[in-house]
XYZ file of C-alpha atoms in Angstrom:
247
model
C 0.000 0.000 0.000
C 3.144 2.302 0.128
C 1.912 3.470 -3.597
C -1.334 4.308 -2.618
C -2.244 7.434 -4.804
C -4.920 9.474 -2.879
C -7.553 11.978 -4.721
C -6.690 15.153 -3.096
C -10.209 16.431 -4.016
C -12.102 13.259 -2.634
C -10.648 13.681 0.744
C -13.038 13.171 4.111
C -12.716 16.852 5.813
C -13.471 14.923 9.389
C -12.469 11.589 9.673
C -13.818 10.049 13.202
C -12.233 6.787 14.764
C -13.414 4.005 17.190
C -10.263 2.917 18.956
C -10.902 -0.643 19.685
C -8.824 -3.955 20.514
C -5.856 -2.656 23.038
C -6.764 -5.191 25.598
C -7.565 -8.217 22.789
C -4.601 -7.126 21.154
C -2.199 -7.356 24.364
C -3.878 -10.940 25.715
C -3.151 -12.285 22.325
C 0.543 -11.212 23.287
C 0.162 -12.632 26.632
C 0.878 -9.094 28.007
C -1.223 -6.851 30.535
C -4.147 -4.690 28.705
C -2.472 -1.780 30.051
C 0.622 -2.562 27.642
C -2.437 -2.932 24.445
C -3.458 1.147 25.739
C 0.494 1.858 25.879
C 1.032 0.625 22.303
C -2.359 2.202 21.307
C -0.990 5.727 22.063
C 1.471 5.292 19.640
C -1.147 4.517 16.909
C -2.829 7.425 17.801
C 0.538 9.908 17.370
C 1.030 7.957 14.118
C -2.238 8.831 12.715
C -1.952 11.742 13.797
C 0.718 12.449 11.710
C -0.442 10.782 8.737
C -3.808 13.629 9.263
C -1.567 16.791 9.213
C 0.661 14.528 6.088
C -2.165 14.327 4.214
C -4.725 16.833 4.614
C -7.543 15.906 6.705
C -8.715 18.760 8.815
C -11.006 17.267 11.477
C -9.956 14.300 13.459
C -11.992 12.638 16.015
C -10.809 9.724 18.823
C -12.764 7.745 21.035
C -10.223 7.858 23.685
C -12.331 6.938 26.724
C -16.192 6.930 26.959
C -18.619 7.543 29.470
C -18.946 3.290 29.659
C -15.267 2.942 30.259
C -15.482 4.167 34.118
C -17.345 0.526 35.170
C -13.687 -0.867 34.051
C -11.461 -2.044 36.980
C -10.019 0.587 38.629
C -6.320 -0.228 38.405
C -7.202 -0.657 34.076
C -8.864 3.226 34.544
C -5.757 4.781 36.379
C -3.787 3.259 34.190
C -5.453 4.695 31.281
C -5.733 7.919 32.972
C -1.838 8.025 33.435
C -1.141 7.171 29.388
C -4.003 10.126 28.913
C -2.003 12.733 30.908
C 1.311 11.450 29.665
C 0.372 11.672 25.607
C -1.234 15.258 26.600
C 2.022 16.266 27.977
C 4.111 14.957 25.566
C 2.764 15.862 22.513
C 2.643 19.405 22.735
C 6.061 20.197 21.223
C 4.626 18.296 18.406
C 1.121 19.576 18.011
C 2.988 23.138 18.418
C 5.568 22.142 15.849
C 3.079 20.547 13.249
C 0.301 23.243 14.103
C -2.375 20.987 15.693
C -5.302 22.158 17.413
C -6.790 20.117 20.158
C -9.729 20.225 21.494
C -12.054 17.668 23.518
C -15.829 16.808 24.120
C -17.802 14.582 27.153
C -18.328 15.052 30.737
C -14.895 16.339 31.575
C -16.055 16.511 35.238
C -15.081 12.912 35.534
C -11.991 13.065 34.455
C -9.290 13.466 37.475
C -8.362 17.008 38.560
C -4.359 16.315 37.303
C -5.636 14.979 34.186
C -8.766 17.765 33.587
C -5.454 20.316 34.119
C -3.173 18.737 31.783
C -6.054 18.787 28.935
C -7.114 22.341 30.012
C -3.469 23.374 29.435
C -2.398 21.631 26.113
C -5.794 22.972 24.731
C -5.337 26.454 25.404
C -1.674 26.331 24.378
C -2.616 24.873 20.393
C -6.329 27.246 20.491
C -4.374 29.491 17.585
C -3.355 26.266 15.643
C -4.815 26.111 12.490
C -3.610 22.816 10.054
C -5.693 19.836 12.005
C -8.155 19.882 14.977
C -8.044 16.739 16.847
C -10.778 16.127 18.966
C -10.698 13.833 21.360
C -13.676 12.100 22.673
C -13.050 12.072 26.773
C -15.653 10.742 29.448
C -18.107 10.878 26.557
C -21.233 8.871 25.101
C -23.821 10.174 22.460
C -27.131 9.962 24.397
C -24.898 12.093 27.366
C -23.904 14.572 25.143
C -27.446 14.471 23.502
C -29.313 14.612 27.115
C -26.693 17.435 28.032
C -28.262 18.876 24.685
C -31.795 18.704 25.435
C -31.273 20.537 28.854
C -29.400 23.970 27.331
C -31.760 23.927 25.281
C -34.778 23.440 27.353
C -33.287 25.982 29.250
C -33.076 28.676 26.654
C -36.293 27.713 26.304
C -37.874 28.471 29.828
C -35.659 31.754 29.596
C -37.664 33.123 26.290
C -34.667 32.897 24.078
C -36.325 30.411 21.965
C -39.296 29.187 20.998
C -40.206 25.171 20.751
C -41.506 25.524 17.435
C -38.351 26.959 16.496
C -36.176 23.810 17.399
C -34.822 22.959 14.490
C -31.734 20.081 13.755
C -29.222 23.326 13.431
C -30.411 24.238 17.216
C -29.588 20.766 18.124
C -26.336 20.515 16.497
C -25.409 23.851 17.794
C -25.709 22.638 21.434
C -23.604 19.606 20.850
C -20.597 18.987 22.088
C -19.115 19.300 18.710
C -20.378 22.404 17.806
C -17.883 24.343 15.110
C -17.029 20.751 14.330
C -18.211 19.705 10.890
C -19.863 16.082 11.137
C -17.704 13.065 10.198
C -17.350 12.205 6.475
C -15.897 8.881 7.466
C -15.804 6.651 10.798
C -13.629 3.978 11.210
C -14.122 1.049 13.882
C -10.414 -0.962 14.388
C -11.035 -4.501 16.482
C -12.997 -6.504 14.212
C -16.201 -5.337 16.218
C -19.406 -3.797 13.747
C -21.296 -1.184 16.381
C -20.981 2.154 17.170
C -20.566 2.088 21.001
C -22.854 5.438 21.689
C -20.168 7.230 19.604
C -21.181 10.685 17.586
C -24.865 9.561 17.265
C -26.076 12.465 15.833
C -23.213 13.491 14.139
C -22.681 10.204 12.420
C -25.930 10.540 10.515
C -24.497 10.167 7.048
C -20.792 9.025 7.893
C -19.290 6.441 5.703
C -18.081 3.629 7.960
C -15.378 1.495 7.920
C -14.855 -1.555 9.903
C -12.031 -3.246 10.113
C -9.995 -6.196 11.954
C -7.040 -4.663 12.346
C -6.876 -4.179 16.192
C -5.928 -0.553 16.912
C -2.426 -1.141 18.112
C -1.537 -2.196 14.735
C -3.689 0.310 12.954
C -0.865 2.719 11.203
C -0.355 4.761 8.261
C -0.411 2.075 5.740
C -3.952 0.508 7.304
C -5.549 4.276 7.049
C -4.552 4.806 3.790
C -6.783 1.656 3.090
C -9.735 3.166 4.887
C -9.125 6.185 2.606
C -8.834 4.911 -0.483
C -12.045 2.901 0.106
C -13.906 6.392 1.266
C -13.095 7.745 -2.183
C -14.772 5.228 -4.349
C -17.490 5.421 -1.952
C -20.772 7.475 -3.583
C -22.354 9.628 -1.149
C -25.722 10.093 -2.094
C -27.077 11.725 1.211
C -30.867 10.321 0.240
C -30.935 11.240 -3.160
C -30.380 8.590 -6.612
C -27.095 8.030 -8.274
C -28.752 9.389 -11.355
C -29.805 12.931 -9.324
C -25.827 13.101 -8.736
C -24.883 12.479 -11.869
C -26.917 15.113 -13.799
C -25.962 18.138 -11.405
């Protein structure tokens, strides 16, 4: 796949991922899940890279969802300390490569050394401009969807809006994602075929892309096979093949 020729035109603006198969991946190895999530972070720098390399502009990570805190505590911490360690890290980098991070969920969860360390590396890339990554922290879709409903119930019962003036924009626009264009393209790793309460809304019209490749093996070479299948993909968004091709 090292030729792979992409069509610069065709390219997903957001591509969203589904992290999945650290902990299969590291019992296959006879090694602790906490070694899978170690191994994992370096798939996620990698395709990273590979974002800013080729021109995607919005990417997404399911890096720990609301579901994730009924997992043993010592597998939590443990994920909490790779979490704070990657944010840390890879600043220089995100700096360097201008990368602009941002986050959605229930960041109330998240421990008060960790909730700093995201706090910081955010507001240090805010003027970064190349890629947004987004990571997906403490979150589920019917949370952020329910935390939805309530700002907007609110604006509601304080006469900025009117029910009959709900509309799908008002919805999107108190989403966690808002000034996030929706994904183009959403890739499960693991061999699983769900999405796990991930960008419910959002995910509407995504293309998706399952694989078996188990995300600490998911590199450059593995995207670029996601990619190339998104591009001879037609997205018809409800309307005939023939209504495309006579525009």
């Amino acid at each position: 796949m090292s030729g792979t020729t992409l069509d610069a035109d065709r390219l997903p603006r957001h591509v969203a991922i589904i992290m999945d198969g650290n902990g299969r991946w590291a019992k296959k190895k006879k090694k602790p899940r906490l070694y899978g999530h170690k191994v994992g972070a370096d798939s996620v720098s990698a395709i990273v890279e590979a974002c800013r390399e080729i021109g995607i502009r919005y990417l997404t990570l399911y890096a720990f969802s609301s579901e994730n805190w009924q997992r043993p505590a010592q597998e939590v911490t443990g994920l909490m300390s790779i979490l704070k360690r990657y944010l840390e890290s890879e600043l220089p980098r995100m700096q360097k490569n201008d990368i602009r991070l941002v986050s959605i969920g229930d960041h109330k969860r998240l421990p008060a050394s960790v909730r700093a360390a995201l706090e910081n590396t955010v507001a240090a890339t805010s003027s970064n401009s190349q890629l947004t990554l987004n990571l997906a922290l403490s979150y589920g879709g019917r949370d952020e969807l329910v935390r939805a409903v309530r700002k907007i119930c609110h604006q509601c019962l304080g006469g900025e809006l009117e029910p009959e003036n709900i509309s799908d924009v008002t919805i999107s626009e108190n989403l966690d994602t808002f000034g996030i264009p929706d994904p183009d393209l959403l890739i499960r790793t693991g061999g699983e075929a769900r999405l796990s309460n991930f960008l419910l809304w959002q995910a509407s019209y995504a293309e998706i892309y399952f694989t078996d490749v188990m995300w600490p093996d998911f590199r450059k070479e593995v995207f670029l096979q996601a990619l190339t299948d998104y591009q001879v993909r037609e997205r018809r968004f409800g309307r005939t093949g023939d209504q495309l091709h006579t525009q």
